[in-house]
Amino acid sequence: MIARILKWLMLLQVLAVLGVAYLAMQAWGVASPAMAVLLALAMLLAVRALIVARNFWESRRLGSPVPPEYQLGAMGAARLFFGELRATMWTSSWGMLRPRLHAADTITGQGLPVLLVHGYVCNGGYWTKLSGQLARAGIVHKAIDLEPINGDIEAFVPQVEQAITELCARTGSDRVILVAHSMGGLVARAWLRRHGAARVARIITIGTPHHGTALANLAAGTNARQMSRIDGAPSGWLAQLAASETPETRALITSIYSHHDNIVAPQSSAQLPGARNLAFGGIGHVALASDARVLRQLLEEITIKNEVAQPPSSPHFA
């Protein structure tokens, strides 16, 4: 569904660029059609940049203090902003338009398979960069598309359960590793609450608002309300989820997050007591799963589990 929506949005943006280019030639005296189109594209990019800038402003205004060792100078702040803008543009304008995994027919099926769970208003195309890394490492993986995009997080749990069942049947493995971005981490925890830990070796969340995010108050959908913060506290759904978890449950989770996340605010919301919490700096929310540092950490976390896992009895494909 999200791919179809994005294709329509891309069409609207193309029409808007052509309309502005025509206006530039007719009303603004731009003589060259090429220059008019470039001007229109620059205006579109400026609008996208303003949206990203607004999110950074809101997340900083409502955010948690940045530890001294993660403070950024002017150049670091510029790299943060343009890195997030680039990741946002690439993901929404290409990656999620054609959600495909890498090199599925060359994966030998070493170790535990990995299920990738995307976040709010995304699809499996978000994982393109990580999929390439997993394929080169010979790790079987599958990405799930959660629908409807504005649905109840609890309603996504059966979709995760079905994907895990299919992945285990395909690979012959009795356990999987879950890697989840943003809202996907909450979906993974909701699945764990309902189905238990027997078939999961590790849950790795990336930029997940475990205690909610103030920016979700501005978003639409039941899932956005579940991720919200009310009077500075997690929503009732988040509080119930946390109350249901034991120390053994939390010990299964690794939470990777950025002190400069522009969607999770406060950024400390991604810290989960009892879990393995790994902090980064200078990385925006969308850029988390394509940043080289985070990708290295993800592969390390996955590989650690795979080193102690029994490999499937024969090669399988993602």
mmCIF file of C-alpha atoms in Angstrom:
data_model
loop_
_atom_site.group_PDB
_atom_site.id
_atom_site.type_symbol
_atom_site.label_atom_id
_atom_site.label_comp_id
_atom_site.label_asym_id
_atom_site.label_seq_id
_atom_site.Cartn_x
_atom_site.Cartn_y
_atom_site.Cartn_z
ATOM 1 C CA MET A 1 0.000 0.000 0.000
ATOM 2 C CA ILE A 2 2.708 2.499 0.943
ATOM 3 C CA ALA A 3 4.480 1.899 -2.380
ATOM 4 C CA ARG A 4 1.296 2.840 -4.258
ATOM 5 C CA ILE A 5 0.844 5.948 -2.136
ATOM 6 C CA LEU A 6 4.436 6.991 -2.732
ATOM 7 C CA LYS A 7 4.072 6.472 -6.485
ATOM 8 C CA TRP A 8 1.083 8.819 -6.508
ATOM 9 C CA LEU A 9 3.030 11.338 -4.427
ATOM 10 C CA MET A 10 5.942 11.080 -6.856
ATOM 11 C CA LEU A 11 3.562 11.747 -9.732
ATOM 12 C CA LEU A 12 2.166 14.798 -7.936
ATOM 13 C CA GLN A 13 5.704 16.071 -7.343
ATOM 14 C CA VAL A 14 6.584 15.632 -11.027
ATOM 15 C CA LEU A 15 3.449 17.541 -12.018
ATOM 16 C CA ALA A 16 4.271 20.241 -9.478
ATOM 17 C CA VAL A 17 7.801 20.599 -10.874
ATOM 18 C CA LEU A 18 6.462 20.895 -14.417
ATOM 19 C CA GLY A 19 3.857 23.416 -13.285
ATOM 20 C CA VAL A 20 6.397 25.581 -11.482
ATOM 21 C CA ALA A 21 8.762 25.356 -14.462
ATOM 22 C CA TYR A 22 5.976 26.526 -16.775
ATOM 23 C CA LEU A 23 5.157 29.374 -14.370
ATOM 24 C CA ALA A 24 8.828 30.355 -14.242
ATOM 25 C CA MET A 25 8.958 30.670 -18.018
ATOM 26 C CA GLN A 26 5.640 32.441 -18.410
ATOM 27 C CA ALA A 27 5.566 34.759 -15.396
ATOM 28 C CA TRP A 28 9.123 35.027 -14.099
ATOM 29 C CA GLY A 29 10.926 35.537 -17.382
ATOM 30 C CA VAL A 30 13.105 32.403 -17.268
ATOM 31 C CA ALA A 31 14.022 31.830 -20.919
ATOM 32 C CA SER A 32 15.610 28.376 -20.764
ATOM 33 C CA PRO A 33 13.321 25.357 -20.181
ATOM 34 C CA ALA A 34 16.239 23.512 -18.565
ATOM 35 C CA MET A 35 16.843 26.381 -16.136
ATOM 36 C CA ALA A 36 13.130 26.550 -15.350
ATOM 37 C CA VAL A 37 13.052 22.830 -14.498
ATOM 38 C CA LEU A 38 16.193 23.148 -12.361
ATOM 39 C CA LEU A 39 14.616 26.054 -10.509
ATOM 40 C CA ALA A 40 11.461 24.025 -9.882
ATOM 41 C CA LEU A 41 13.511 21.049 -8.665
ATOM 42 C CA ALA A 42 15.451 23.332 -6.319
ATOM 43 C CA MET A 43 12.173 24.595 -4.870
ATOM 44 C CA LEU A 44 10.927 21.033 -4.352
ATOM 45 C CA LEU A 45 14.182 20.107 -2.621
ATOM 46 C CA ALA A 46 13.850 23.207 -0.431
ATOM 47 C CA VAL A 47 10.371 22.105 0.668
ATOM 48 C CA ARG A 48 11.660 18.623 1.545
ATOM 49 C CA ALA A 49 14.580 20.197 3.412
ATOM 50 C CA LEU A 50 12.208 22.440 5.375
ATOM 51 C CA ILE A 51 10.215 19.392 6.500
ATOM 52 C CA VAL A 52 13.386 17.693 7.735
ATOM 53 C CA ALA A 53 14.516 20.918 9.407
ATOM 54 C CA ARG A 54 11.177 21.255 11.175
ATOM 55 C CA ASN A 55 11.479 17.711 12.544
ATOM 56 C CA PHE A 56 14.969 18.447 13.829
ATOM 57 C CA TRP A 57 13.744 21.652 15.462
ATOM 58 C CA GLU A 58 10.783 19.927 17.144
ATOM 59 C CA SER A 59 12.857 16.962 18.278
ATOM 60 C CA ARG A 60 15.496 19.242 19.769
ATOM 61 C CA ARG A 61 12.910 21.462 21.460
ATOM 62 C CA LEU A 62 11.266 18.403 23.019
ATOM 63 C CA GLY A 63 14.423 16.324 23.249
ATOM 64 C CA SER A 64 16.646 15.021 25.993
ATOM 65 C CA PRO A 65 20.093 16.546 26.718
ATOM 66 C CA VAL A 66 22.893 15.430 24.421
ATOM 67 C CA PRO A 67 25.820 14.003 26.442
ATOM 68 C CA PRO A 68 29.031 16.048 26.098
ATOM 69 C CA GLU A 69 30.835 13.304 24.177
ATOM 70 C CA TYR A 70 28.101 13.392 21.491
ATOM 71 C CA GLN A 71 27.916 17.184 21.062
ATOM 72 C CA LEU A 72 28.272 18.335 17.437
ATOM 73 C CA GLY A 73 30.036 21.316 15.965
ATOM 74 C CA ALA A 74 28.847 23.218 12.910
ATOM 75 C CA MET A 75 30.290 20.691 10.452
ATOM 76 C CA GLY A 76 28.889 17.768 12.406
ATOM 77 C CA ALA A 77 25.439 19.378 12.490
ATOM 78 C CA ALA A 78 25.604 19.965 8.723
ATOM 79 C CA ARG A 79 26.556 16.334 8.102
ATOM 80 C CA LEU A 80 23.683 15.239 10.360
ATOM 81 C CA PHE A 81 21.137 17.365 8.502
ATOM 82 C CA PHE A 82 22.221 16.541 4.966
ATOM 83 C CA GLY A 83 22.696 12.867 5.832
ATOM 84 C CA GLU A 84 19.110 12.666 7.064
ATOM 85 C CA LEU A 85 17.814 14.644 4.083
ATOM 86 C CA ARG A 86 19.640 12.310 1.696
ATOM 87 C CA ALA A 87 18.343 9.204 3.490
ATOM 88 C CA THR A 88 14.789 10.556 3.519
ATOM 89 C CA MET A 89 14.874 11.478 -0.172
ATOM 90 C CA TRP A 90 16.388 8.139 -1.214
ATOM 91 C CA THR A 91 14.051 6.025 0.918
ATOM 92 C CA SER A 92 10.811 7.758 -0.056
ATOM 93 C CA SER A 93 11.706 8.446 -3.689
ATOM 94 C CA TRP A 94 13.340 5.142 -4.596
ATOM 95 C CA GLY A 95 13.881 2.464 -1.953
ATOM 96 C CA MET A 96 10.262 2.129 -0.833
ATOM 97 C CA LEU A 97 8.898 2.539 -4.359
ATOM 98 C CA ARG A 98 10.440 -0.791 -5.345
ATOM 99 C CA PRO A 99 10.847 -2.817 -2.132
ATOM 100 C CA ARG A 100 13.166 -5.684 -3.054
ATOM 101 C CA LEU A 101 15.763 -7.626 -1.123
ATOM 102 C CA HIS A 102 19.277 -8.158 -2.441
ATOM 103 C CA ALA A 103 20.674 -11.264 -4.109
ATOM 104 C CA ALA A 104 18.131 -13.710 -2.710
ATOM 105 C CA ASP A 105 19.236 -16.490 -5.029
ATOM 106 C CA THR A 106 22.876 -16.414 -3.874
ATOM 107 C CA ILE A 107 22.339 -16.651 -0.121
ATOM 108 C CA THR A 108 23.690 -19.873 1.336
ATOM 109 C CA GLY A 109 21.670 -19.758 4.533
ATOM 110 C CA GLN A 110 24.340 -19.564 7.246
ATOM 111 C CA GLY A 111 23.220 -19.298 10.861
ATOM 112 C CA LEU A 112 19.934 -17.891 12.073
ATOM 113 C CA PRO A 113 17.582 -16.188 9.615
ATOM 114 C CA VAL A 114 16.688 -12.531 10.115
ATOM 115 C CA LEU A 115 13.232 -10.945 9.919
ATOM 116 C CA LEU A 116 13.237 -7.204 9.147
ATOM 117 C CA VAL A 117 10.342 -5.161 10.563
ATOM 118 C CA HIS A 118 9.951 -1.582 9.301
ATOM 119 C CA GLY A 119 8.558 1.442 11.094
ATOM 120 C CA TYR A 120 5.668 3.894 10.766
ATOM 121 C CA VAL A 121 4.499 4.633 7.198
ATOM 122 C CA CYS A 122 7.263 2.536 5.627
ATOM 123 C CA ASN A 123 7.631 -0.824 3.898
ATOM 124 C CA GLY A 124 10.302 -3.457 3.325
ATOM 125 C CA GLY A 125 12.127 -1.164 0.902
ATOM 126 C CA TYR A 126 13.503 0.701 3.905
ATOM 127 C CA TRP A 127 15.941 -2.179 4.443
ATOM 128 C CA THR A 128 17.716 -2.094 1.068
ATOM 129 C CA LYS A 129 21.157 -1.212 2.451
ATOM 130 C CA LEU A 130 21.027 -3.731 5.288
ATOM 131 C CA SER A 131 19.680 -6.392 2.928
ATOM 132 C CA GLY A 132 22.775 -5.995 0.788
ATOM 133 C CA GLN A 133 25.004 -6.444 3.828
ATOM 134 C CA LEU A 134 23.097 -9.548 4.963
ATOM 135 C CA ALA A 135 23.244 -11.042 1.460
ATOM 136 C CA ARG A 136 27.013 -10.583 1.293
ATOM 137 C CA ALA A 137 27.303 -12.236 4.720
ATOM 138 C CA GLY A 138 25.238 -15.200 3.495
ATOM 139 C CA ILE A 139 22.426 -14.611 5.990
ATOM 140 C CA VAL A 140 18.881 -15.539 4.988
ATOM 141 C CA HIS A 141 16.497 -12.665 5.591
ATOM 142 C CA LYS A 142 12.962 -11.548 4.889
ATOM 143 C CA ALA A 143 11.253 -8.165 5.141
ATOM 144 C CA ILE A 144 7.636 -7.809 6.155
ATOM 145 C CA ASP A 145 5.190 -5.105 5.000
ATOM 146 C CA LEU A 146 2.903 -4.080 7.874
ATOM 147 C CA GLU A 147 -0.608 -3.065 6.812
ATOM 148 C CA PRO A 148 -2.736 -1.074 7.150
ATOM 149 C CA ILE A 149 -0.211 1.704 7.586
ATOM 150 C CA ASN A 150 -2.261 3.469 10.283
ATOM 151 C CA GLY A 151 -3.473 0.320 12.050
ATOM 152 C CA ASP A 152 -3.288 -0.878 15.640
ATOM 153 C CA ILE A 153 0.161 -2.187 16.580
ATOM 154 C CA GLU A 154 -1.494 -5.243 18.104
ATOM 155 C CA ALA A 155 -3.025 -5.999 14.687
ATOM 156 C CA PHE A 156 0.486 -6.234 13.209
ATOM 157 C CA VAL A 157 1.433 -9.075 15.567
ATOM 158 C CA PRO A 158 -0.241 -11.866 13.521
ATOM 159 C CA GLN A 159 1.619 -10.613 10.436
ATOM 160 C CA VAL A 160 4.939 -10.945 12.267
ATOM 161 C CA GLU A 161 3.948 -14.380 13.550
ATOM 162 C CA GLN A 162 3.112 -15.557 10.035
ATOM 163 C CA ALA A 163 6.409 -14.206 8.673
ATOM 164 C CA ILE A 164 8.399 -15.953 11.411
ATOM 165 C CA THR A 165 6.575 -19.218 10.770
ATOM 166 C CA GLU A 166 7.296 -18.988 7.042
ATOM 167 C CA LEU A 167 10.953 -18.046 7.595
ATOM 168 C CA CYS A 168 11.518 -20.948 10.000
ATOM 169 C CA ALA A 169 9.791 -23.399 7.648
ATOM 170 C CA ARG A 170 11.837 -22.187 4.685
ATOM 171 C CA THR A 171 15.191 -22.378 6.458
ATOM 172 C CA GLY A 172 14.697 -25.301 8.821
ATOM 173 C CA SER A 173 15.673 -23.056 11.742
ATOM 174 C CA ASP A 174 13.768 -23.110 15.018
ATOM 175 C CA ARG A 175 14.654 -19.498 15.874
ATOM 176 C CA VAL A 176 15.033 -16.140 14.162
ATOM 177 C CA ILE A 177 16.615 -12.769 14.864
ATOM 178 C CA LEU A 178 14.271 -9.782 14.625
ATOM 179 C CA VAL A 179 15.693 -6.461 13.432
ATOM 180 C CA ALA A 180 13.181 -3.637 13.716
ATOM 181 C CA HIS A 181 13.238 0.090 13.017
ATOM 182 C CA SER A 182 11.245 2.688 14.943
ATOM 183 C CA MET A 183 7.637 1.495 15.429
ATOM 184 C CA GLY A 184 8.768 -1.947 14.267
ATOM 185 C CA GLY A 185 10.579 -2.383 17.587
ATOM 186 C CA LEU A 186 7.284 -1.923 19.420
ATOM 187 C CA VAL A 187 5.638 -4.418 17.072
ATOM 188 C CA ALA A 188 8.419 -6.897 17.896
ATOM 189 C CA ARG A 189 7.913 -6.399 21.622
ATOM 190 C CA ALA A 190 4.151 -6.819 21.224
ATOM 191 C CA TRP A 191 4.789 -10.073 19.323
ATOM 192 C CA LEU A 192 7.117 -11.242 22.113
ATOM 193 C CA ARG A 193 4.460 -10.518 24.726
ATOM 194 C CA ARG A 194 1.876 -12.593 22.866
ATOM 195 C CA HIS A 195 3.997 -15.477 21.556
ATOM 196 C CA GLY A 196 6.926 -15.756 23.962
ATOM 197 C CA ALA A 197 10.655 -16.117 23.386
ATOM 198 C CA ALA A 198 10.945 -19.727 22.198
ATOM 199 C CA ARG A 199 11.491 -18.792 18.531
ATOM 200 C CA VAL A 200 13.551 -15.629 18.866
ATOM 201 C CA ALA A 201 17.283 -15.488 19.589
ATOM 202 C CA ARG A 202 17.525 -11.687 19.662
ATOM 203 C CA ILE A 203 15.455 -8.584 18.999
ATOM 204 C CA ILE A 204 17.468 -5.606 17.738
ATOM 205 C CA THR A 205 15.562 -2.335 17.689
ATOM 206 C CA ILE A 206 16.831 0.752 15.867
ATOM 207 C CA GLY A 207 15.542 4.197 16.785
ATOM 208 C CA THR A 208 12.510 2.750 18.561
ATOM 209 C CA PRO A 209 10.496 5.090 20.828
ATOM 210 C CA HIS A 210 10.216 2.552 23.637
ATOM 211 C CA HIS A 211 8.748 5.207 25.924
ATOM 212 C CA GLY A 212 6.934 7.095 23.156
ATOM 213 C CA THR A 213 7.758 10.179 21.137
ATOM 214 C CA ALA A 214 6.197 13.618 21.356
ATOM 215 C CA LEU A 215 6.237 13.881 17.555
ATOM 216 C CA ALA A 216 3.744 10.994 17.345
ATOM 217 C CA ASN A 217 1.183 13.376 18.847
ATOM 218 C CA LEU A 218 1.225 15.181 15.482
ATOM 219 C CA ALA A 219 0.764 12.001 13.401
ATOM 220 C CA ALA A 220 -2.368 10.117 12.328
ATOM 221 C CA GLY A 221 -3.487 6.587 13.070
ATOM 222 C CA THR A 222 -4.071 4.239 15.980
ATOM 223 C CA ASN A 223 -0.388 3.261 15.928
ATOM 224 C CA ALA A 224 0.643 6.917 16.237
ATOM 225 C CA ARG A 225 -1.537 7.316 19.322
ATOM 226 C CA GLN A 226 0.035 4.200 20.817
ATOM 227 C CA MET A 227 3.506 5.684 20.280
ATOM 228 C CA SER A 228 2.588 9.096 21.698
ATOM 229 C CA ARG A 229 3.530 10.763 24.944
ATOM 230 C CA ILE A 230 0.797 12.310 27.071
ATOM 231 C CA ASP A 231 1.827 15.051 29.507
ATOM 232 C CA GLY A 232 5.420 13.896 29.146
ATOM 233 C CA ALA A 233 4.653 10.247 29.913
ATOM 234 C CA PRO A 234 4.307 7.174 27.648
ATOM 235 C CA SER A 235 0.844 6.301 26.371
ATOM 236 C CA GLY A 236 -1.252 3.796 28.273
ATOM 237 C CA TRP A 237 -0.515 1.136 25.668
ATOM 238 C CA LEU A 238 3.245 1.619 26.072
ATOM 239 C CA ALA A 239 2.939 1.514 29.859
ATOM 240 C CA GLN A 240 1.022 -1.775 29.685
ATOM 241 C CA LEU A 241 3.587 -3.246 27.292
ATOM 242 C CA ALA A 242 6.449 -2.313 29.631
ATOM 243 C CA ALA A 243 4.626 -3.698 32.678
ATOM 244 C CA SER A 244 4.196 -7.070 30.948
ATOM 245 C CA GLU A 245 7.931 -7.622 30.391
ATOM 246 C CA THR A 246 10.274 -9.535 32.671
ATOM 247 C CA PRO A 247 14.042 -9.044 33.093
ATOM 248 C CA GLU A 248 14.518 -12.167 30.963
ATOM 249 C CA THR A 249 12.438 -10.592 28.189
ATOM 250 C CA ARG A 250 14.387 -7.339 28.273
ATOM 251 C CA ALA A 251 17.688 -9.245 28.172
ATOM 252 C CA LEU A 252 16.741 -10.493 24.688
ATOM 253 C CA ILE A 253 16.639 -6.944 23.311
ATOM 254 C CA THR A 254 19.377 -4.714 21.916
ATOM 255 C CA SER A 255 18.349 -1.087 21.437
ATOM 256 C CA ILE A 256 20.427 0.952 18.977
ATOM 257 C CA TYR A 257 19.646 4.664 18.971
ATOM 258 C CA SER A 258 20.971 8.115 18.174
ATOM 259 C CA HIS A 259 21.229 11.092 20.509
ATOM 260 C CA HIS A 260 20.350 13.211 17.445
ATOM 261 C CA ASP A 261 17.244 11.301 16.367
ATOM 262 C CA ASN A 262 14.876 13.796 14.730
ATOM 263 C CA ILE A 263 11.697 11.735 15.209
ATOM 264 C CA VAL A 264 12.129 10.111 18.633
ATOM 265 C CA ALA A 265 11.807 12.882 21.217
ATOM 266 C CA PRO A 266 13.000 12.738 23.868
ATOM 267 C CA GLN A 267 15.852 10.719 22.377
ATOM 268 C CA SER A 268 16.310 8.929 25.710
ATOM 269 C CA SER A 269 12.983 7.228 24.971
ATOM 270 C CA ALA A 270 14.977 4.731 22.904
ATOM 271 C CA GLN A 271 16.848 3.567 26.005
ATOM 272 C CA LEU A 272 15.188 0.426 27.369
ATOM 273 C CA PRO A 273 16.053 -0.580 30.944
ATOM 274 C CA GLY A 274 17.340 -4.136 31.129
ATOM 275 C CA ALA A 275 18.184 -4.233 27.413
ATOM 276 C CA ARG A 276 21.582 -3.842 25.752
ATOM 277 C CA ASN A 277 21.535 -0.130 24.856
ATOM 278 C CA LEU A 278 23.982 1.093 22.194
ATOM 279 C CA ALA A 279 24.185 4.846 21.588
ATOM 280 C CA PHE A 280 25.346 6.713 18.486
ATOM 281 C CA GLY A 281 25.570 10.376 17.608
ATOM 282 C CA GLY A 282 25.285 12.479 14.489
ATOM 283 C CA ILE A 283 22.685 10.224 12.815
ATOM 284 C CA GLY A 284 19.073 11.065 12.017
ATOM 285 C CA HIS A 285 16.080 8.753 12.339
ATOM 286 C CA VAL A 286 15.676 7.577 8.742
ATOM 287 C CA ALA A 287 19.445 7.419 8.202
ATOM 288 C CA LEU A 288 19.957 4.950 11.058
ATOM 289 C CA ALA A 289 19.614 1.790 8.949
ATOM 290 C CA SER A 290 21.867 3.055 6.152
ATOM 291 C CA ASP A 291 24.648 4.643 8.219
ATOM 292 C CA ALA A 292 27.906 2.680 7.894
ATOM 293 C CA ARG A 293 28.558 2.720 11.646
ATOM 294 C CA VAL A 294 25.127 1.360 12.498
ATOM 295 C CA LEU A 295 25.310 -1.260 9.747
ATOM 296 C CA ARG A 296 28.623 -2.514 11.157
ATOM 297 C CA GLN A 297 27.081 -2.736 14.616
ATOM 298 C CA LEU A 298 24.032 -4.552 13.288
ATOM 299 C CA LEU A 299 26.148 -7.118 11.481
ATOM 300 C CA GLU A 300 28.192 -7.609 14.635
ATOM 301 C CA GLU A 301 25.064 -8.157 16.754
ATOM 302 C CA ILE A 302 23.634 -10.604 14.217
ATOM 303 C CA THR A 303 26.941 -12.416 13.757
ATOM 304 C CA ILE A 304 27.422 -12.862 17.507
ATOM 305 C CA LYS A 305 24.138 -14.765 17.648
ATOM 306 C CA ASN A 306 24.907 -16.710 14.492
ATOM 307 C CA GLU A 307 28.275 -17.859 15.836
ATOM 308 C CA VAL A 308 26.485 -19.903 18.487
ATOM 309 C CA ALA A 309 23.598 -21.009 16.256
ATOM 310 C CA GLN A 310 23.371 -24.316 14.477
ATOM 311 C CA PRO A 311 23.198 -23.696 10.705
ATOM 312 C CA PRO A 312 20.284 -25.057 8.685
ATOM 313 C CA SER A 313 20.766 -28.544 7.287
ATOM 314 C CA SER A 314 20.826 -27.357 3.661
ATOM 315 C CA PRO A 315 21.026 -24.096 1.673
ATOM 316 C CA HIS A 316 17.865 -22.010 1.578
ATOM 317 C CA PHE A 317 16.872 -18.741 -0.011
ATOM 318 C CA ALA A 318 15.454 -15.477 1.292
#
